[in-house]
Amino acid sequence: MTGRPAPATLPPSLRVWLGLIAALAALAVTVLGVLYAGHSRPGRVDGWIQPTVENVRPPWRNVALATDFWGEPAGAAMLIVAAVASCLLLRRPRAAVLVVAGVCAAVGTTTLLKSLVGRTIHGDNLSYPSGHTAFATALALMAALLATGRLGLGRAAGTLLVIASALVAGAAMGLAQVALGAHYPTDVLGGWCTALAVIPATAWLIDRTADRLAGRSADAGRRERP
């Protein structure tokens, strides 16, 4: 007797749309990276946005600092532990794996791209793309994917939930990064797009790997039967 297969981390109804969004996001990350490679100053788009956001004063600076904390190692670790524990309590082991793998993929990709692009801010601080923004967006995307699967949302509602969650989380962390002078606005956009590109691909890979392992286990079980 075999149990029911574990729910997919990437709901089937969203695979096509999120695959397209991931491809467009990857293209945006690449284009922005090429445009700002080696730069150490804000671009034209940054010049439009940055002056209205950076150097905020209390109480908004305190809000920005509090938001930034959740992207720092201590805050991020607490969020990851809470997310994994929630997935396990909800009996979603694949989602728990996605949280860890997705965060590693998103943050690892931004770290690699920073070295490749070489854009800096305030001296030699590598800035493109924003790892904080990618992290926050990645967590929001994974939570939205889990909610979509549990609630059985269709393609339209599920896609709307995923994109809205990514926008809210990315905007909140992104504004904090620009307000604190840690990143240019285009760094934030790059981080947001990085998460949009990486998380659907990671979820698809986890589902594919888990399905293959489950299939092999089922085949082995059938062969062992008398």
Coordinates of C-alpha atoms in Angstrom, one line a residue:
M1 CA 0.0 0.0 0.0
T2 CA 1.4 3.4 -1.0
G3 CA 0.4 6.8 0.2
R4 CA -0.7 9.7 -1.8
P5 CA 2.0 11.6 -3.7
A6 CA 3.2 14.8 -2.0
P7 CA 1.6 18.0 -3.4
A8 CA 3.7 19.8 -6.0
T9 CA 5.6 22.9 -5.0
L10 CA 4.8 24.5 -8.4
P11 CA 1.0 24.0 -9.0
P12 CA 0.4 22.6 -12.4
S13 CA -2.0 25.4 -13.2
L14 CA 0.7 28.0 -12.9
R15 CA 3.6 26.3 -14.6
V16 CA 3.2 27.8 -18.0
W17 CA 2.6 31.4 -16.8
L18 CA 5.3 31.3 -14.2
G19 CA 7.7 29.7 -16.7
L20 CA 7.1 32.7 -19.0
I21 CA 7.5 35.2 -16.2
A22 CA 10.7 33.5 -15.1
A23 CA 12.1 33.7 -18.6
L24 CA 11.2 37.4 -18.9
A25 CA 12.7 38.1 -15.5
A26 CA 15.9 36.3 -16.4
L27 CA 16.1 38.5 -19.5
A28 CA 15.6 41.6 -17.5
V29 CA 18.3 40.7 -15.0
T30 CA 20.7 40.1 -17.9
V31 CA 19.9 43.3 -19.7
L32 CA 20.3 45.4 -16.5
G33 CA 23.5 43.6 -15.6
V34 CA 25.0 44.5 -19.0
L35 CA 23.8 48.1 -18.9
Y36 CA 25.3 48.7 -15.4
A37 CA 28.3 46.5 -15.5
G38 CA 31.3 48.2 -13.9
H39 CA 29.3 51.4 -13.0
S40 CA 29.8 53.2 -9.7
R41 CA 27.1 55.8 -10.1
P42 CA 23.3 55.9 -10.4
G43 CA 21.8 55.5 -13.9
R44 CA 19.1 57.7 -15.4
V45 CA 16.3 55.7 -14.0
D46 CA 18.0 55.7 -10.6
G47 CA 18.2 59.5 -10.8
W48 CA 14.5 59.8 -11.2
I49 CA 13.6 57.7 -8.2
Q50 CA 16.5 57.8 -5.7
P51 CA 16.3 61.4 -4.6
T52 CA 12.7 61.0 -3.4
V53 CA 13.4 57.8 -1.4
E54 CA 16.9 57.9 0.0
N55 CA 18.0 59.6 3.3
V56 CA 14.6 59.3 4.9
R57 CA 14.2 60.6 8.5
P58 CA 12.5 59.0 11.5
P59 CA 10.0 57.4 11.8
W60 CA 10.3 56.1 8.3
R61 CA 14.0 55.5 8.7
N62 CA 13.2 53.2 11.7
V63 CA 10.7 51.3 9.5
A64 CA 13.4 50.9 6.8
L65 CA 15.9 49.7 9.4
A66 CA 13.4 47.2 10.8
T67 CA 12.6 45.9 7.3
D68 CA 16.3 45.6 6.5
F69 CA 16.9 43.5 9.6
W70 CA 14.8 40.7 8.1
G71 CA 17.3 40.5 5.2
E72 CA 20.3 40.4 7.5
P73 CA 21.7 36.9 8.6
A74 CA 20.0 36.9 12.0
G75 CA 16.6 38.0 10.8
A76 CA 16.8 35.9 7.6
A77 CA 17.6 32.8 9.6
M78 CA 14.6 33.3 11.9
L79 CA 12.3 33.7 8.9
I80 CA 13.7 30.6 7.2
V81 CA 13.3 28.4 10.4
A82 CA 9.8 29.7 10.8
A83 CA 8.9 29.0 7.2
V84 CA 10.4 25.5 7.2
A85 CA 8.6 24.7 10.5
S86 CA 5.3 25.9 9.0
C87 CA 5.7 23.8 5.9
L88 CA 6.4 20.7 8.0
L89 CA 3.4 21.4 10.3
L90 CA 1.3 21.7 7.2
R91 CA 2.7 18.3 6.0
R92 CA 4.3 19.9 2.9
P93 CA 7.8 18.4 2.9
R94 CA 8.5 19.5 -0.7
A95 CA 7.7 23.1 0.3
A96 CA 10.1 22.9 3.2
V97 CA 12.8 21.7 0.8
L98 CA 11.9 24.6 -1.6
V99 CA 12.3 27.2 1.2
V100 CA 15.9 26.1 1.8
A101 CA 16.8 25.5 -1.8
G102 CA 15.0 28.5 -3.0
V103 CA 16.7 30.9 -0.6
C104 CA 20.1 29.4 -1.4
A105 CA 19.5 29.7 -5.1
A106 CA 18.2 33.3 -5.0
V107 CA 20.9 34.6 -2.6
G108 CA 23.6 32.5 -4.3
T109 CA 22.6 33.9 -7.7
T110 CA 22.7 37.5 -6.6
T111 CA 26.1 36.9 -5.0
L112 CA 27.5 35.5 -8.2
L113 CA 26.0 38.2 -10.3
K114 CA 27.4 40.9 -8.1
S115 CA 30.9 39.6 -8.8
L116 CA 30.2 39.3 -12.5
V117 CA 28.6 42.7 -13.0
G118 CA 30.9 44.6 -10.7
R119 CA 28.6 47.5 -10.1
T120 CA 29.4 49.4 -6.9
I121 CA 27.9 51.9 -4.5
H122 CA 29.7 53.9 -1.8
G123 CA 33.1 52.9 -2.8
D124 CA 33.7 49.3 -3.5
N125 CA 30.5 47.8 -2.2
L126 CA 29.0 45.5 -4.8
S127 CA 25.4 46.4 -5.4
Y128 CA 23.8 44.7 -8.4
P129 CA 21.5 42.9 -7.9
S130 CA 20.1 43.4 -4.4
G131 CA 20.4 40.2 -2.3
H132 CA 18.0 41.6 0.4
T133 CA 15.3 42.2 -2.2
A134 CA 15.8 38.8 -3.8
F135 CA 15.5 37.1 -0.4
A136 CA 12.3 38.9 0.6
T137 CA 10.7 38.3 -2.8
A138 CA 11.8 34.6 -2.8
L139 CA 10.1 34.0 0.5
A140 CA 6.9 35.7 -0.6
L141 CA 6.8 33.7 -3.8
M142 CA 7.3 30.4 -2.0
A143 CA 4.6 31.3 0.5
A144 CA 2.2 32.3 -2.3
L145 CA 2.9 29.0 -4.1
L146 CA 2.1 27.0 -1.0
A147 CA -1.1 29.0 -0.5
T148 CA -2.1 28.5 -4.1
G149 CA -1.7 24.7 -3.8
R150 CA -3.5 24.4 -0.5
L151 CA -6.4 26.6 -1.5
G152 CA -6.7 25.0 -4.9
L153 CA -6.6 28.3 -6.7
G154 CA -7.0 28.4 -10.5
R155 CA -4.5 29.8 -12.9
A156 CA -5.8 33.4 -12.8
A157 CA -6.2 33.7 -9.0
G158 CA -3.0 31.8 -8.3
T159 CA -0.9 33.9 -10.7
L160 CA -2.4 37.1 -9.2
L161 CA -1.6 35.9 -5.7
V162 CA 2.0 35.0 -6.6
I163 CA 2.7 38.3 -8.4
A164 CA 1.0 40.4 -5.8
S165 CA 2.9 38.8 -3.0
A166 CA 6.2 39.3 -4.9
L167 CA 5.4 42.9 -5.6
V168 CA 4.5 43.7 -1.9
A169 CA 7.6 41.9 -0.5
G170 CA 9.9 43.2 -3.1
A171 CA 8.7 46.8 -2.9
A172 CA 8.9 46.8 0.9
M173 CA 12.5 45.5 1.1
G174 CA 13.5 47.4 -2.0
L175 CA 12.3 50.8 -0.7
A176 CA 14.2 50.1 2.6
Q177 CA 17.4 49.4 0.7
V178 CA 17.2 52.5 -1.4
A179 CA 16.1 54.6 1.6
L180 CA 19.1 53.4 3.6
G181 CA 21.5 54.1 0.7
A182 CA 22.5 50.4 0.4
H183 CA 21.3 50.0 -3.3
Y184 CA 20.3 51.9 -6.4
P185 CA 16.7 51.4 -7.5
T186 CA 17.8 49.4 -10.5
D187 CA 19.7 47.1 -8.1
V188 CA 16.4 46.4 -6.3
L189 CA 14.7 45.7 -9.6
G190 CA 17.4 43.3 -10.5
G191 CA 17.0 41.5 -7.2
W192 CA 13.3 41.3 -7.6
C193 CA 13.6 39.8 -11.1
T194 CA 16.3 37.4 -9.9
A195 CA 13.8 35.8 -7.4
L196 CA 11.1 35.7 -10.1
A197 CA 13.5 33.8 -12.4
V198 CA 15.0 31.5 -9.8
I199 CA 12.1 30.3 -7.6
P200 CA 9.8 28.8 -10.3
A201 CA 12.8 27.0 -11.8
T202 CA 13.8 25.7 -8.4
A203 CA 10.3 24.6 -7.6
W204 CA 10.0 22.8 -10.9
L205 CA 13.3 21.0 -10.4
I206 CA 12.3 19.9 -6.9
D207 CA 9.0 18.5 -8.2
R208 CA 10.7 16.7 -11.0
T209 CA 13.3 15.2 -8.8
A210 CA 10.8 14.1 -6.1
D211 CA 8.5 12.6 -8.7
R212 CA 11.3 10.6 -10.2
L213 CA 12.4 9.3 -6.8
A214 CA 8.8 8.4 -5.9
G215 CA 8.4 6.6 -9.2
R216 CA 11.6 4.6 -8.7
S217 CA 10.5 3.7 -5.1
A218 CA 7.1 2.5 -6.4
D219 CA 8.8 0.4 -9.1
A220 CA 11.1 -1.2 -6.6
G221 CA 8.1 -1.9 -4.3
R222 CA 6.3 -3.7 -7.1
R223 CA 9.3 -5.8 -8.0
E224 CA 9.6 -6.9 -4.4
R225 CA 6.0 -8.2 -4.2
P226 CA 5.7 -12.0 -4.5

